[in-house]
XYZ file of C-alpha atoms in Angstrom:
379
model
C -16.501 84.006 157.008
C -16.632 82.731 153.611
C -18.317 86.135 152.071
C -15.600 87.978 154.099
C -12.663 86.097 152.465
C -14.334 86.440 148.549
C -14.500 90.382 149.541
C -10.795 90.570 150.735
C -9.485 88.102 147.642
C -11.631 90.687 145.119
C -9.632 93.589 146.287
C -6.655 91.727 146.076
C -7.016 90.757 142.648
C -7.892 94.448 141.824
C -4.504 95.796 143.264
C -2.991 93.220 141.036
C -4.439 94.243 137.634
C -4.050 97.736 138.577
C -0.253 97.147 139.116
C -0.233 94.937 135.855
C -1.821 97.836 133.422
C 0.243 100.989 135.474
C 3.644 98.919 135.035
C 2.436 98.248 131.659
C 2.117 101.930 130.451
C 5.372 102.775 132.504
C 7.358 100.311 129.789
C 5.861 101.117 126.992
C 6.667 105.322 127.658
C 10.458 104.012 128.568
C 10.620 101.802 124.629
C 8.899 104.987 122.627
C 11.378 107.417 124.111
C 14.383 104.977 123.536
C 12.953 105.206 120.178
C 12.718 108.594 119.392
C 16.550 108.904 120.781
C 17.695 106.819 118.523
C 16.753 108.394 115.455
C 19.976 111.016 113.978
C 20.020 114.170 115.414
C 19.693 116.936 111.866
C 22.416 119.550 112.683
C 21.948 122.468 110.092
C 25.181 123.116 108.484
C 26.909 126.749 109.380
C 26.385 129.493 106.717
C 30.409 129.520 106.745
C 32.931 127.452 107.036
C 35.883 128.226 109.556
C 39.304 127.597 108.459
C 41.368 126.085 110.623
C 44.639 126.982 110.138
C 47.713 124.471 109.825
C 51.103 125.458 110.758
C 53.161 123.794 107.950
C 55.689 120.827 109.277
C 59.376 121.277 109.106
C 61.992 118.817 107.316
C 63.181 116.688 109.560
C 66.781 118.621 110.286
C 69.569 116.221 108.683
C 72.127 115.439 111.012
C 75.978 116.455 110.883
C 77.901 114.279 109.232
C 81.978 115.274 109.951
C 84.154 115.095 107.268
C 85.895 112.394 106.434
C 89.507 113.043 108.301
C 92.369 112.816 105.478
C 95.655 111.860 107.098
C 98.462 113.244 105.004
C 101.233 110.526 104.742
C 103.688 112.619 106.373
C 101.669 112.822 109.422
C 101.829 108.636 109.032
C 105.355 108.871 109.073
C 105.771 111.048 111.993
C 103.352 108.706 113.860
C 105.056 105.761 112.266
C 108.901 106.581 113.553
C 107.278 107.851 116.991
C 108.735 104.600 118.495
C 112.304 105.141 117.066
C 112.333 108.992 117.465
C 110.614 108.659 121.792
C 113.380 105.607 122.490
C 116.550 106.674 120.618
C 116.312 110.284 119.712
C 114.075 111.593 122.423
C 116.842 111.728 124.837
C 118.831 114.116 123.223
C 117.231 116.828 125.678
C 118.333 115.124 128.792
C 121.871 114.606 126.856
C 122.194 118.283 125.871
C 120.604 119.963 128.886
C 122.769 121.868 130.898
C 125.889 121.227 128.713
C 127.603 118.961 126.476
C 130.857 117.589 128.733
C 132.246 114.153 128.208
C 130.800 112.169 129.694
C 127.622 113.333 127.871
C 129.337 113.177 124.774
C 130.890 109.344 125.391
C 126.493 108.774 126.057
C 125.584 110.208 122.646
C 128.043 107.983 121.315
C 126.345 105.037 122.647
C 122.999 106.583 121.544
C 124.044 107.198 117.273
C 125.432 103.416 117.938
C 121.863 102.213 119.051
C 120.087 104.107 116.657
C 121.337 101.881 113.801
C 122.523 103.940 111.088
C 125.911 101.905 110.860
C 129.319 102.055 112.831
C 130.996 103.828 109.871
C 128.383 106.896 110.346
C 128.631 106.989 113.548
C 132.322 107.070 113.321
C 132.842 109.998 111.031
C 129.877 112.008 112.973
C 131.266 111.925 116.457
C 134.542 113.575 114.542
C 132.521 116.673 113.751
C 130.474 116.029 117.602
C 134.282 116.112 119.022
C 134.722 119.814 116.885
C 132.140 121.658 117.735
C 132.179 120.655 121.510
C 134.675 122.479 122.213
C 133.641 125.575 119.828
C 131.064 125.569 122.173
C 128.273 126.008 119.976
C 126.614 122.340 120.175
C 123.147 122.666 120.848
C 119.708 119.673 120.624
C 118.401 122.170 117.987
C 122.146 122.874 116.284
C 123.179 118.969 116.336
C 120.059 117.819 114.893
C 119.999 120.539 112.500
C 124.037 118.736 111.508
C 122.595 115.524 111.976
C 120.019 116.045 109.313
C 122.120 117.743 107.010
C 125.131 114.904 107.531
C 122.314 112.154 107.018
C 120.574 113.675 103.682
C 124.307 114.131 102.213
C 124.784 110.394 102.804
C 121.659 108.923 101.050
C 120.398 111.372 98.524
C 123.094 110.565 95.468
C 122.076 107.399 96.199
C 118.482 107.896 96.433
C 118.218 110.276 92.906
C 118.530 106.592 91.608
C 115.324 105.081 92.210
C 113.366 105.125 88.869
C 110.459 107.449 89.433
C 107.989 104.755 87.202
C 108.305 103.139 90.815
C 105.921 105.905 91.726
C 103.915 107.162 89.585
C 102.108 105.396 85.967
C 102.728 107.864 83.188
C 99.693 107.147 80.674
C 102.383 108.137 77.851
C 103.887 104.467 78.446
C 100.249 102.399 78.724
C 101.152 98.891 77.869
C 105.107 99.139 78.229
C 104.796 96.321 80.224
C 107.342 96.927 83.483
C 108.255 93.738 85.514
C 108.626 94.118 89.066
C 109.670 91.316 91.116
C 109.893 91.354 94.782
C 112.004 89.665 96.899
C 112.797 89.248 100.747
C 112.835 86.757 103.790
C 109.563 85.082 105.483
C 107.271 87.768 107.450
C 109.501 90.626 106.270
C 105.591 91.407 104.868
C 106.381 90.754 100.962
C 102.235 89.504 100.041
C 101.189 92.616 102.165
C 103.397 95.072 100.332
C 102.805 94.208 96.624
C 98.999 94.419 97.585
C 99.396 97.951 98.597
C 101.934 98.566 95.552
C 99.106 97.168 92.793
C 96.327 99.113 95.149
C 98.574 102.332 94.217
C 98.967 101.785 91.067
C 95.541 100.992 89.801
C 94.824 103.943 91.826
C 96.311 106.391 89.293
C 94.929 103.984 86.003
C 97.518 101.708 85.600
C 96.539 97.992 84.721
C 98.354 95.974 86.731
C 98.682 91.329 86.629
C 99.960 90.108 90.037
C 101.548 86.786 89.740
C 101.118 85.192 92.818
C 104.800 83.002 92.634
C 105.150 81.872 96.267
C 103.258 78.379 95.705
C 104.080 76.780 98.818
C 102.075 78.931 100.925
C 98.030 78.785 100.106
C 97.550 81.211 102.725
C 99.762 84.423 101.043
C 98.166 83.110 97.999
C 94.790 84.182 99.186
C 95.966 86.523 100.826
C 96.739 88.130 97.859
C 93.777 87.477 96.068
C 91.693 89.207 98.470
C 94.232 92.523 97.720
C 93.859 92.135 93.567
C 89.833 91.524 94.458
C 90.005 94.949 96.239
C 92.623 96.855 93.704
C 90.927 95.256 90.347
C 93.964 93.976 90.020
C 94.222 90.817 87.409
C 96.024 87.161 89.414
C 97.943 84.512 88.110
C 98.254 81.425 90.261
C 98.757 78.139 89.678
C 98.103 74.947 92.155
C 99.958 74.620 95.752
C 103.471 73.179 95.079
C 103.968 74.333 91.082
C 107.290 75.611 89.807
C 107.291 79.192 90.951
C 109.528 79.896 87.675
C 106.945 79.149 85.293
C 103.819 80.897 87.217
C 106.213 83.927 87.072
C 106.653 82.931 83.240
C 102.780 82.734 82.697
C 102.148 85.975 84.990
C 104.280 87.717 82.300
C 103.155 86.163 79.524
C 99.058 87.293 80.476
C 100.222 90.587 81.161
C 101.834 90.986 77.831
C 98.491 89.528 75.770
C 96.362 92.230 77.531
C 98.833 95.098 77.522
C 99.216 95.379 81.126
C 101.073 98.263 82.469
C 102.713 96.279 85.702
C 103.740 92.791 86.161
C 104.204 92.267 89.969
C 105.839 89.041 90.657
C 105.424 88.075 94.375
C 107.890 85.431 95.204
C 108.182 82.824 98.015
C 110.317 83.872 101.401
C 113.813 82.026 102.157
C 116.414 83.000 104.416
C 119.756 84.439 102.471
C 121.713 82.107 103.779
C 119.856 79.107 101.601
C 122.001 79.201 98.346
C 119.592 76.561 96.580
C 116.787 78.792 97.343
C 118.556 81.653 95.845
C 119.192 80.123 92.856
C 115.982 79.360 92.403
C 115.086 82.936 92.190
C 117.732 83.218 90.244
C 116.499 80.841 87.368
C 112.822 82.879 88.232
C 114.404 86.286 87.038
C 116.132 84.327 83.894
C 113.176 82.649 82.780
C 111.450 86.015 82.104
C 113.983 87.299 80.089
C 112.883 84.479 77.561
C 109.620 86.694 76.899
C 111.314 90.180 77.108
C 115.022 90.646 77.530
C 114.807 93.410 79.724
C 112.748 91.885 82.420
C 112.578 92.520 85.210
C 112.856 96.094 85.222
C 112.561 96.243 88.992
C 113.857 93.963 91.617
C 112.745 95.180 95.010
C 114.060 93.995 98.362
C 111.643 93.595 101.656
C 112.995 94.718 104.481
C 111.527 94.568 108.246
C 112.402 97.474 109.547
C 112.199 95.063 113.174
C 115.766 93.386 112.131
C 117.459 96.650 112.337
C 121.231 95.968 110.943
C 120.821 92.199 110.295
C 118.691 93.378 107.245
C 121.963 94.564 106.264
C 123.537 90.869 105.949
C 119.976 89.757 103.794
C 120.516 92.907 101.383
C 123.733 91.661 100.602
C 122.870 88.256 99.524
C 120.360 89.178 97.838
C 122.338 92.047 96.020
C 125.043 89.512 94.969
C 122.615 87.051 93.650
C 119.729 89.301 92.241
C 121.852 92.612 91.629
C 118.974 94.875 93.253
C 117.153 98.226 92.184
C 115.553 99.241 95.534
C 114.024 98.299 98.658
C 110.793 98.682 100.448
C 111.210 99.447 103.986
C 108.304 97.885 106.275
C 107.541 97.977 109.675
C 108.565 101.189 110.689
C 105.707 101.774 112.992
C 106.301 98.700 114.987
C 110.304 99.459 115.491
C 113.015 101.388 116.960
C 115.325 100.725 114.792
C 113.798 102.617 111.698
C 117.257 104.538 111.086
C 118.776 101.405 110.129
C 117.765 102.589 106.906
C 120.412 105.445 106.760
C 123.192 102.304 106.966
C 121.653 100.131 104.347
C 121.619 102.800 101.720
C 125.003 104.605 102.441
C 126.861 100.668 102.301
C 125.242 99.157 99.890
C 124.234 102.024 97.548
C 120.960 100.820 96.676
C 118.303 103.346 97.194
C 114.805 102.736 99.161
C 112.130 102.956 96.785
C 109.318 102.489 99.875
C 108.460 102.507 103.061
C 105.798 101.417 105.184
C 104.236 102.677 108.618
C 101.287 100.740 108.732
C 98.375 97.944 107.059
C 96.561 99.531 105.064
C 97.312 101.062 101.391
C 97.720 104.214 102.799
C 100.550 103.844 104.853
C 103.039 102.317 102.110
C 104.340 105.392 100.285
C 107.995 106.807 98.321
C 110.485 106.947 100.212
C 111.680 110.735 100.606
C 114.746 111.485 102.524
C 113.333 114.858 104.006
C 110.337 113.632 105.560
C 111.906 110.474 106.909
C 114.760 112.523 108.726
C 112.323 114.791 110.104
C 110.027 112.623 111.289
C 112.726 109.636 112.797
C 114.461 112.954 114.494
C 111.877 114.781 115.417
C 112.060 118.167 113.642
């Protein structure tokens, strides 16, 4: 028993070193072959070299930019008067269409009184509507065609009066100082206006000192500002609540030491009907005249197109008081009463000097009688 178990327990420990040395060898193959993997693999460089070609890369292709649209400023002013020319003058089709009888004729009556260009016009045009009724020849196209021509004779002697320095800066006269003051009632747009008047005026290389008079109001004063800032325009103001007279005085007085081409005086708003607050503009316009007689050269009147013929009743006040060179004519775009203008000029003879469709620069521009007709009648 016991020799049989020593014979069995020497073969097994024979199977076991057997296994021991054959898993032995099996390892050791496995490491020298991960070793001779390992080492870099010598690839004998090609006896030429191919050349890949490279397609070269386009520039980037820039995109379209449109041109910058230019408006012309007649095409403001027809856009401008659309209001006036759709609500008052826009029914002359249905008026004229199939004939011009009486009763038509007592309705375009109605319509020239609605339109605003004074009772007096109105009068003296339904004379000639009456005549050629009943030659029979009264057409839209024929009675605007009159209209235009009766209009144009009304304002243009009084229009050839507006001084064209207004308009444009003649470098001949560089520091001739010229004093422009501008007048007109609260929110007829007065801060606005002489913003886009120094803006225009710098714009063709005048030098230009606003004097920012209306000291009541810290609002239009930096209001201003912001406009000179923009136009490289040179300001004058002085602290809320100082005599407007003597920032005006000072405002003329700078623009003389630095031979300024404009002096644009804006002014504080009052109703017409305030006679203390007129004279005070009064003693504003005399105090000037202390530094050069002539001042001001220019005494402009605001006008809100929106009043329609109560800017009439202003323009006279301020006429008798200030004895006025022009008017500016704003608001046109926001009004159907734009041909109030007609009844201003033809009464009081004063001629418009601008007028205004819009809020920016662009849309303040001379006043010419053509365009204006043709755009407030549609032509």
């Amino acid at each position: 028993m016991n020799i049989e178990f020593i014979f069995i327990a020497i073969i097994v420990i024979g199977i076991a070193i057997f296994l021991l040395r054959h898993t032995a060898k099996t390892l050791k193959f496995k490491k020298n072959k991960k070793l001779e993997t390992s080492k870099p693999i010598h690839i004998p460089e090609a006896e030429t070299k191919l050349e890949i070609p490279v397609e070269p890369v386009s520039p980037p292709i820039p995109l379209a930019v449109p041109p910058a649209v230019v408006i012309s400023f007649t095409d403001r002013l027809k856009k401008g008067l659309s209001r006036s020319r759709q609500e008052v003058w826009g029914k002359l089709s249905t008026l004229f269409s199939g004939g011009l009888d009486d009763e038509k004729i007592e309705a375009l009556e109605e319509l020239l009184y609605g339109a605003d260009i004074g009772t007096a016009t109105v009068a003296e045009l339904m004379v000639e509507v009456h005549k050629k009724a009943k030659e029979g020849n009264l057409s839209e196209e024929s009675f605007k065609a009159f209209l235009f021509d009766f209009l144009k004779a009304k304002m243009e002697p009084i229009q050839s009066k507006v001084d064209h320095a207004l308009y444009h800066f003649n470098p001949k006269d560089r520091g001739l100082t010229k004093v422009i003051m501008v007048v007109g009632v609260n929110g007829a747009g007065k801060t606005t206006t002489i913003g886009k008047l120094a803006t225009k005026l710098r714009s063709q290389g005048a030098s230009v000192v606003v004097g920012a008079c209306d000291t009541f109001r810290a609002a239009a004063v930096d209001q201003l500002q912001v406009w000179c800032d923009r136009a490289g325009a040179t300001m004058i103001r002085a602290k809320e609540g100082s005599n407007p007279s003597g920032v005006g005085y000072d405002s003329l007085q700078a623009a003389i030491n630095q031979n300024a081409d404009y002096c644009i005086l804006d002014t504080a708003g009052r109703l017409h009907t305030k006679e203390n607050l007129m004279d005070e503009l009064v003693k504003s316009k005399n105090v000037l005249k202390k530094l050069d007689p002539s001042a001001p050269q220019q005494i402009l009147l605001v006008i809100d197109a929106i009043t329609g013929q109560n800017a009439l009743r202003q323009a006279e006040e301020f006429h008798k008081a200030l004895d006025l060179t022009g008017l500016i004519f704003t608001k046109c775009d926001g009004s159907s009463k734009a041909g109030s203008a007609v009844s201003i000029v033809e009464q009081l003879k004063i001629p418009i000097a601008y007028i205004g469709v819009g809020e920016t620069a662009e849309d303040l521009d001379v006043f010419r009688i053509d365009d204006y007709l043709k755009a407030l009648l549609g032509m």
